[in-house]
C-alpha positions as a printed Julia matrix, in Angstrom:
582×3 Matrix{Float64}:
 -33.53  -11.99  -32.52
 -32.23  -12.66  -29.47
 -30.23  -15.71  -30.61
 -29.09  -13.82  -33.9
 -27.98  -10.67  -31.6
 -26.31  -12.58  -28.92
 -23.98  -14.02  -31.57
 -22.89  -10.84  -33.19
 -19.37   -9.54  -32.43
 -19.21   -6.69  -29.86
 -17.83   -3.34  -31.03
 -15.48   -2.86  -28.21
 -14.32   -6.68  -28.38
 -12.26   -6.95  -31.95
 -11.6   -10.31  -32.94
  -8.22  -11.79  -33.47
  -5.5   -12.48  -30.86
  -3.73   -9.36  -31.21
  -6.51   -8.1   -28.92
  -5.21  -10.24  -26.27
  -2.59   -9.34  -23.65
  -2.06   -6.68  -21.1
  -0.76   -3.82  -23.5
  -4.31   -3.51  -25.1
  -6.37   -4.07  -21.53
  -8.88   -1.53  -21.29
 -10.23   -0.49  -17.82
 -13.05    1.85  -18.69
 -15.58   -0.97  -17.59
 -14.24   -0.12  -13.97
 -14.85    3.75  -14.25
 -18.67    3.54  -12.81
 -16.97    2.54   -9.48
 -15.7     6.29   -9.03
 -18.2     8.41   -9.93
 -21.04   10.21   -8.07
 -23.77    7.88   -9.08
 -21.92    4.77   -8.32
 -24.37    2.85   -6.09
 -27.0     2.98   -9.02
 -24.37    1.57  -11.55
 -23.71   -1.02   -9.42
 -27.47   -2.12   -8.66
 -27.91   -1.88  -12.52
 -24.55   -4.51  -13.05
 -26.09   -6.71  -10.31
 -29.71   -6.74  -11.97
 -28.0    -7.78  -15.64
 -26.09  -10.61  -13.46
 -29.26  -11.89  -11.75
 -31.0   -11.74  -15.16
 -28.21  -13.96  -16.92
 -28.61  -16.22  -14.08
 -32.02  -17.12  -15.1
 -30.69  -17.26  -18.94
 -32.26  -14.04  -19.81
 -29.72  -12.28  -22.2
 -31.6    -8.79  -22.93
 -33.28   -6.23  -20.73
 -35.44   -3.18  -21.15
 -35.11   -0.33  -19.12
 -38.38   -1.18  -17.39
 -37.33   -4.6   -16.76
 -33.8    -3.18  -15.32
 -36.08   -0.67  -13.34
 -38.47   -2.98  -11.9
 -35.8    -5.49  -10.87
 -33.87   -2.45   -8.41
 -34.5    -2.71   -4.82
 -37.71   -0.75   -4.12
 -36.08    1.61   -1.34
 -33.39    3.06   -3.46
 -34.65    2.96   -7.05
 -34.72    6.26   -8.84
 -38.1     8.17   -8.99
 -38.68    7.39  -12.76
 -37.35    4.96  -15.54
 -35.44    7.88  -17.29
 -32.9     8.14  -14.5
 -32.37    4.02  -15.12
 -31.98    4.8   -18.95
 -29.24    7.33  -18.77
 -27.49    4.92  -16.12
 -27.82    2.19  -19.02
 -26.21    4.63  -21.76
 -23.39    5.59  -19.31
 -22.63    1.89  -18.85
 -23.1     1.6   -22.66
 -20.39    4.15  -22.87
 -17.97    2.47  -20.67
 -18.37   -0.62  -22.08
 -19.99   -2.48  -19.74
 -23.31   -2.76  -21.43
 -24.17   -3.05  -25.23
 -27.13   -1.53  -26.78
 -29.1    -2.83  -29.45
 -32.34   -1.35  -31.1
 -35.36   -2.75  -29.96
 -37.45   -3.53  -33.11
 -39.94   -5.86  -31.27
 -42.33   -3.18  -30.23
 -42.38   -1.49  -33.54
 -46.11   -1.19  -34.83
 -45.96    1.78  -37.16
 -43.55    3.72  -38.98
 -43.03    6.74  -36.55
 -41.9     4.08  -34.05
 -38.65    3.27  -35.96
 -37.72    7.22  -35.32
 -37.92    6.63  -31.44
 -35.05    6.19  -29.47
 -35.8     2.38  -28.03
 -33.06    0.04  -26.97
 -32.61   -3.37  -25.33
 -29.4    -3.89  -23.23
 -27.03   -6.71  -22.34
 -23.89   -7.61  -20.91
 -20.65   -7.41  -22.76
 -17.59   -9.77  -21.81
 -15.63   -6.72  -20.53
 -18.62   -5.94  -18.17
 -19.24   -9.39  -17.02
 -15.55   -9.7   -16.33
 -15.47   -6.7   -14.24
 -18.45   -7.86  -12.17
 -16.55  -11.3   -11.86
 -13.43   -9.02  -10.48
 -15.68   -7.25   -7.95
 -17.45  -10.15   -7.03
 -14.22  -11.91   -6.15
 -12.87   -8.56   -4.45
 -16.0    -8.69   -2.06
 -15.61  -12.04   -1.61
 -11.99  -11.88   -0.44
 -12.62   -8.66    1.93
 -15.59  -10.27    3.64
 -13.68  -13.84    4.22
 -13.12  -14.42    7.7
 -11.44  -17.56    7.08
 -11.01  -20.73    8.71
  -8.76  -23.54   10.23
  -9.67  -26.4     8.44
  -9.1   -29.69   10.49
 -11.2   -31.6     8.2
  -8.86  -30.56    5.33
  -5.87  -32.24    7.24
  -7.79  -35.59    6.98
  -8.6   -35.24    3.43
  -4.51  -34.59    2.53
  -3.75  -37.97    4.63
  -6.19  -39.98    2.79
  -5.15  -38.54   -0.83
  -1.23  -39.05    0.16
  -2.34  -42.9     1.02
  -4.14  -43.15   -2.04
  -1.2   -42.0    -4.04
   1.19  -44.43   -2.14
  -1.42  -47.27   -3.08
  -1.32  -46.09   -7.12
   2.21  -45.66   -6.98
   2.76  -49.21   -5.83
   1.2   -50.72   -8.91
   2.88  -51.94  -11.61
   1.01  -49.81  -14.21
  -0.34  -46.96  -12.45
  -3.81  -45.49  -13.65
  -3.26  -42.36  -15.22
  -7.01  -41.61  -14.29
  -6.92  -42.33  -10.75
  -3.63  -40.37  -10.42
  -4.8   -37.27  -11.82
  -7.98  -37.46   -9.76
  -6.15  -37.92   -6.59
  -3.47  -35.16   -7.17
  -6.28  -32.87   -8.28
  -8.21  -33.34   -5.1
  -5.16  -33.14   -3.17
  -4.18  -29.86   -4.55
  -7.63  -28.38   -4.0
  -8.05  -29.45   -0.4
  -4.47  -28.14    0.35
  -5.13  -25.03   -1.6
  -8.09  -24.25    0.23
  -6.61  -25.07    3.56
  -3.6   -22.77    2.99
  -6.1   -19.9     1.67
  -8.4   -20.12    4.5
  -5.51  -20.59    7.3
  -4.36  -17.28    5.99
  -7.38  -15.35    6.06
  -8.32  -16.63    9.49
  -4.98  -15.47   10.99
  -5.39  -12.09    9.28
  -8.95  -11.76   10.59
  -7.56  -13.14   14.07
  -4.86  -10.52   14.47
  -7.47   -7.83   13.53
  -9.52   -9.1    16.27
  -6.72   -9.0    18.65
  -5.99   -5.55   17.84
  -9.69   -4.87   18.2
 -10.41   -3.66   14.63
 -13.81   -3.53   13.36
 -14.85   -5.57   16.24
 -17.08   -4.5    19.01
 -15.64   -5.03   22.72
 -18.96   -6.9    23.92
 -18.82   -9.49   21.03
 -15.34   -9.96   21.87
 -15.65  -10.74   24.96
 -18.7   -13.25   24.41
 -16.99  -15.29   22.04
 -13.37  -15.49   23.01
 -13.57  -18.58   25.04
 -14.99  -20.58   21.99
 -12.44  -19.03   19.71
  -9.56  -19.8    22.27
 -11.02  -23.58   22.27
 -11.15  -23.79   18.54
  -7.42  -22.64   18.44
  -6.4   -25.16   20.45
  -8.41  -28.04   18.84
  -6.95  -27.02   15.54
  -3.57  -26.73   17.02
  -3.72  -30.41   18.21
  -4.95  -31.83   15.07
  -2.18  -30.01   13.22
   0.6   -31.48   15.3
  -0.73  -34.87   14.79
  -1.88  -35.15   11.34
   0.77  -32.52   10.3
   3.6   -35.17   11.2
   1.49  -37.75    9.35
   1.25  -35.82    6.37
   5.22  -35.26    6.34
   6.06  -38.96    6.79
   3.85  -39.8     3.84
   5.28  -36.93    1.69
   8.67  -38.4     2.63
   7.9   -41.6     1.81
   6.73  -41.05   -1.76
   9.85  -38.61   -2.08
  12.28  -41.42   -0.87
  10.97  -44.31   -3.33
  11.1   -41.62   -6.3
   7.47  -42.27   -7.17
   6.45  -38.4    -6.97
   8.03  -37.71  -10.57
   5.81  -40.69  -12.56
   2.83  -39.41  -10.72
   3.13  -36.03  -11.79
   4.01  -36.94  -15.49
   0.89  -39.19  -15.48
  -1.28  -36.45  -14.14
   0.36  -33.89  -16.76
  -0.36  -36.48  -19.95
  -4.06  -36.69  -18.56
  -4.31  -32.86  -18.34
  -3.03  -32.36  -21.85
  -4.45  -35.24  -23.51
  -6.85  -32.78  -25.29
  -4.37  -30.54  -26.74
  -3.59  -30.16  -30.55
  -1.12  -32.24  -31.99
   1.44  -29.51  -32.58
   0.78  -28.15  -29.24
   0.67  -31.45  -27.12
   4.38  -31.52  -26.07
   4.37  -27.98  -25.08
   1.0   -28.47  -23.0
   2.64  -31.54  -21.5
   5.66  -29.93  -20.61
   3.65  -26.95  -19.29
   1.48  -28.76  -17.26
   4.26  -30.98  -15.23
   5.66  -27.73  -14.7
   2.83  -26.74  -12.97
   2.1   -30.06  -11.02
   5.97  -30.09   -9.72
   5.39  -26.67   -8.45
   1.97  -27.66   -6.64
   3.9   -30.71   -5.05
   6.65  -28.33   -4.27
   4.38  -25.93   -2.37
   2.8   -28.78   -0.7
   5.71  -30.57    0.68
   7.32  -27.08    1.82
   4.25  -26.35    3.82
   4.38  -29.37    5.59
   8.09  -30.23    5.63
  10.99  -28.08    7.22
  14.09  -27.8     5.38
  17.65  -26.69    6.38
  17.28  -23.29    7.52
  13.86  -23.46    6.89
  10.52  -23.79    9.03
   7.64  -25.12    7.16
   4.77  -23.32    7.06
   2.41  -25.83    9.13
   5.03  -24.96   12.12
   5.13  -21.1    11.47
   0.96  -21.37   11.69
   1.42  -23.66   14.78
   3.86  -20.91   16.32
   1.26  -17.99   15.35
  -1.61  -19.88   16.44
  -0.15  -20.95   19.8
   1.29  -17.33   20.24
  -2.15  -15.64   19.57
  -3.62  -17.54   22.52
  -1.38  -15.41   24.91
  -2.16  -12.4    23.21
  -6.1   -13.15   23.44
  -5.81  -13.45   27.08
  -3.86   -9.96   27.43
  -6.45   -8.32   25.69
  -9.39   -9.82   27.86
  -7.03   -8.91   30.89
  -6.96   -5.37   29.62
 -10.43   -4.92   28.99
 -11.31   -6.31   32.45
  -8.68   -3.69   33.9
 -10.37   -0.82   31.86
 -13.96   -2.12   33.27
 -12.74   -2.55   36.81
 -11.72    1.05   36.72
  -8.09    0.65   36.63
  -6.14    3.6    35.1
  -4.39    3.49   31.76
  -2.91    6.12   29.41
  -5.4     5.67   26.97
  -8.19    6.43   29.71
  -6.16    9.11   31.41
  -6.24   11.28   28.31
 -10.01   10.54   27.67
 -10.68   12.07   31.23
  -8.42   14.72   30.57
 -10.28   15.83   27.55
 -13.76   15.58   29.26
 -11.91   18.05   31.9
 -10.9    20.18   29.25
 -14.45   20.31   27.78
 -16.27   20.95   30.99
 -13.47   23.77   32.2
 -15.45   27.08   32.94
 -13.14   29.12   30.88
  -9.89   29.56   28.98
  -8.07   30.74   32.25
  -9.29   27.39   33.75
  -8.0    25.4    30.72
  -4.75   27.15   31.04
  -4.21   26.39   34.31
  -5.42   22.57   33.83
  -2.77   22.15   30.92
   0.38   23.69   33.05
  -0.82   21.11   35.87
  -1.36   18.2    33.47
   1.82   18.55   31.39
   4.25   20.53   33.92
   4.92   23.57   31.01
   6.21   26.48   33.42
   7.83   29.79   32.82
  11.83   29.69   32.45
  13.59   29.48   35.7
  16.16   32.1    35.0
  13.54   34.81   34.47
  12.52   36.56   37.76
   9.12   37.51   37.5
   7.68   39.43   40.81
   4.21   40.71   41.64
   4.92   44.09   39.77
   5.39   42.41   36.62
   2.55   40.16   37.19
   0.28   43.04   37.75
   1.47   44.96   35.04
   1.1    42.12   32.54
  -2.45   41.41   34.06
  -3.27   45.06   33.32
  -1.9    45.52   29.79
  -1.47   41.57   28.63
   0.6    40.89   25.45
  -1.21   38.46   22.66
  -0.34   35.37   21.78
   0.18   36.96   18.07
   2.78   39.46   19.44
   6.13   39.1    17.38
   9.15   38.74   19.98
  10.79   41.93   18.5
   7.72   43.92   19.38
   6.95   42.62   22.73
   7.88   44.5    25.89
  11.08   43.16   27.13
  11.28   41.32   30.5
  13.86   42.66   32.72
  16.63   40.13   33.89
  19.8    40.45   35.9
  22.73   42.18   33.94
  24.98   39.72   35.75
  23.09   36.85   34.13
  23.17   38.66   30.96
  27.2    39.07   31.31
  28.17   35.85   32.89
  25.57   33.27   32.09
  24.74   32.69   35.79
  22.41   34.31   38.57
  23.27   34.07   42.34
  21.06   35.52   44.76
  22.69   38.09   46.9
  23.12   37.58   50.75
  24.43   34.77   53.07
  25.11   31.18   51.6
  23.04   28.41   52.88
  24.23   26.47   55.52
  25.71   23.03   54.56
  23.12   20.34   55.99
  24.64   17.72   58.38
  23.95   14.28   56.78
  25.74   11.83   58.81
  22.84   10.55   60.81
  21.09    9.72   57.62
  24.16    8.17   56.24
  24.55    6.34   59.77
  20.93    4.94   59.33
  21.52    3.98   55.56
  24.72    2.11   56.87
  22.63    0.09   59.48
  20.03   -0.87   57.2
  22.58   -2.22   54.58
  24.45   -3.87   57.23
  20.97   -5.58   58.48
  19.94   -6.25   54.93
  23.59   -7.97   54.07
  23.31  -10.02   57.15
  19.74  -11.27   56.39
  20.76  -12.4    52.9
  23.65  -14.23   54.59
  21.48  -16.09   56.88
  19.33  -16.98   53.76
  22.11  -18.33   52.21
  23.28  -20.3    55.04
  19.93  -21.75   55.54
  19.64  -22.58   51.87
  22.93  -24.4    51.63
  22.32  -28.17   51.37
  25.95  -29.52   51.77
  25.29  -32.0    49.24
  22.34  -33.19   47.04
  19.19  -33.93   48.94
  15.57  -34.03   47.83
  13.76  -31.06   47.58
  10.87  -32.32   50.26
  13.63  -32.44   52.94
  14.32  -28.7    52.68
  12.1   -28.25   55.67
  10.37  -24.98   56.52
  11.72  -21.73   55.26
  11.44  -18.1    56.43
  10.04  -15.51   54.0
  13.63  -14.16   53.19
  15.05  -17.88   52.43
  11.87  -18.65   50.5
  12.48  -15.71   48.46
  15.85  -16.5    47.49
  14.91  -20.04   47.01
  12.67  -19.13   44.49
  14.9   -16.98   42.69
  17.38  -19.9    42.47
  14.83  -22.28   41.35
  13.71  -20.01   38.89
  17.14  -19.71   37.49
  17.74  -23.33   37.1
  14.33  -23.72   35.42
  15.35  -20.76   32.98
  17.96  -23.06   31.71
  16.25  -26.41   31.26
  15.67  -27.42   27.56
  13.41  -30.59   26.65
  15.76  -33.74   26.8
  17.53  -32.15   29.72
  17.89  -34.32   33.23
  19.96  -32.29   35.26
  21.28  -28.47   35.04
  23.74  -26.48   36.91
  23.43  -22.6    37.24
  24.8   -19.69   39.15
  22.75  -16.91   40.46
  22.81  -13.41   38.99
  24.89  -11.87   41.78
  27.44  -14.93   41.43
  26.93  -15.68   45.18
  25.25  -19.04   44.84
  25.21  -22.33   42.53
  22.29  -24.48   42.29
  22.2   -28.15   40.9
  18.81  -29.47   40.01
  18.27  -33.2    38.87
  14.96  -34.25   37.77
  13.56  -37.88   39.63
  11.1   -40.27   37.86
   9.52  -41.64   41.04
   6.79  -39.47   40.74
   6.8   -38.23   44.21
   5.85  -34.64   45.42
   7.77  -32.1    47.46
   6.29  -29.6    49.68
   8.03  -26.57   51.33
   6.28  -25.04   54.4
   6.52  -21.4    54.56
   4.52  -18.84   57.16
   2.43  -18.03   54.22
   1.61  -21.37   53.39
   2.64  -24.64   51.8
   4.45  -24.82   48.12
   4.34  -27.87   46.33
   5.4   -29.6    42.98
   7.45  -32.51   41.8
  10.35  -33.87   43.76
  13.92  -32.84   42.45
  17.18  -33.79   43.76
  18.7   -30.72   44.83
  22.31  -29.17   45.69
  22.62  -25.6    46.59
  26.24  -24.11   47.23
  27.45  -20.99   48.79
  30.01  -19.57   46.47
  30.82  -16.69   49.28
  31.97  -19.1    51.74
  34.92  -20.33   49.94
  34.23  -23.89   50.73
  33.08  -26.45   47.88
  30.56  -28.53   49.09
  29.11  -29.48   45.74
  29.73  -33.59   46.4
  28.28  -33.66   49.96
  29.8   -36.52   52.53
  30.17  -39.44   50.87
  28.87  -38.68   47.45
  31.46  -37.61   44.96
  31.14  -34.42   43.17
  29.34  -35.36   39.72
  28.15  -38.58   40.93
  24.31  -37.93   41.98
  22.72  -41.61   43.18
  20.61  -42.89   40.34
  16.92  -42.54   41.24
  15.57  -44.09   38.07
  14.81  -42.55   34.71
  14.2   -38.88   35.18
  11.66  -36.6    33.5
  12.04  -32.89   32.97
  10.74  -30.87   35.29
   8.52  -28.45   32.99
   5.74  -28.38   35.12
   7.4   -26.14   37.68
   6.66  -22.54   37.87
   8.73  -21.08   40.83
   8.15  -17.58   40.22
   4.37  -17.87   41.75
   3.84  -16.06   44.62
   2.55  -18.66   47.7
  -0.01  -15.94   48.82
  -1.31  -15.74   45.3
  -1.05  -18.59   43.34
  -1.52  -18.32   39.11
  -4.21  -20.52   38.11
  -2.19  -21.74   35.12
   0.56  -23.13   37.08
   0.58  -26.69   38.59
   3.1   -25.46   41.1
   0.96  -23.68   43.94
  -0.42  -23.98   47.43
  -1.69  -27.7    47.82
  -4.69  -29.11   49.82
  -5.96  -27.17   52.71
  -3.19  -24.79   52.3
  -5.02  -22.64   49.32
  -7.66  -21.61   51.91
  -5.6   -21.28   55.07
  -2.25  -19.83   56.16
   0.2   -22.3    58.29
   2.16  -20.47   60.99
   5.83  -21.84   61.95
């Protein structure tokens, strides 16, 4: 009986091509997701899916009841039977009379059914399984997939170089290549989405984040390194295949192989459709790894996104550490204020706290004296009193007539601020002199090595760091020298990289500032002299000192007293533990 009933057409699925298509789609099998008893319906459907994996087609209510979780199953089988009948109404299940247990005539009149999955119910469960899988997927950055893509592209080069390429080999290589590329793209997209949720601390415990952030950063760095090396190799292989015109024949061979089993009347259309699909897949692969005019490749965008996520992760860690150390931020302030409001003894204290915290005070143009306050305290106005019915506040007639209010009496004496202005002028003069001395100290009179600057006082060293920072901010890959003017237009610095590997040390009262040596020329533009060329060295003709390398490792904004851990330009040697005096 099982084999016979399983072959019968389903009532909810009429035969014929007219039933196909979105116009006739019936979404009733999803109705059990939004009803009050939805968890029970989901368990029942999962029981049928589990039975289908064991090649059991039909289930009785007792079988379904036994398959449910013992901790969440209903008290009796009748509740399961009612759930089965509702699923039959929605089209998820099909009910057939259960004649196997008929032993007497009266058994024919009893309501007994066996149930099986319908095509609509099975499709709905497959869709829900995909939905749950996608929601639970964290994704991964598959460096192994990059190696596999390189291997398959090399195999395609070998196949294309043959006089008569084998269609089966071409089809297998393209199929594996497409599968690995789809895996790589989907998992990378899912991983970056979950990474952003991690950075935003959504659905993640702070302790768990702090526990695995180091492994996560190492994971990102390793994938970025593989993407740089293997991504460039993949782009070269793709370019080699496309330049030799071998991609089109390989795609046609794969399309012909895929449509070989089509009926004679559909063979031509099937092959054309298959070729369009293979061409679209190859175009997606090429655009993922190869940049075009005005368009960056997806691999480059993924690399930039992964690189940008590392400092974001470090910023989150720094913020969490600051909160743990007790440093205040806006969210912590508002939480503390909320606790104060909750701990306030009465409403009067809460109102005082509100006014102190948010600075809400009465209007300044209204005069409220002690008598008015005493009267309001004796007979307060409820907050719900309309303005038109409330007792008026007495204000000055002059304010009402002229819009301004002035107190009667003698005007205030004009304060003599001459002494304060004189002190400010002295401070400004002293600061200008110190700035001039710092500029004069830094003027080199021509190109000199950075190591020959000697010891700098704090003001001159601060100005030197600003100038060096302005120069390095304009440095780009491939540059060997740069010329930049300071932000106030008072000084000009010319910086040239040296290729001899020497190290420069600039001594200050706070320590030693070290880094790669460079050729530097600092000019004071306010002095009215152009000493850019120096003595014996014409301007624009600096001495050749070997092949230069760009000073990308320098970080001039690092304070000497507190060097950053990620900067190579920091106090060297014993100066990290001591401070040298002039």
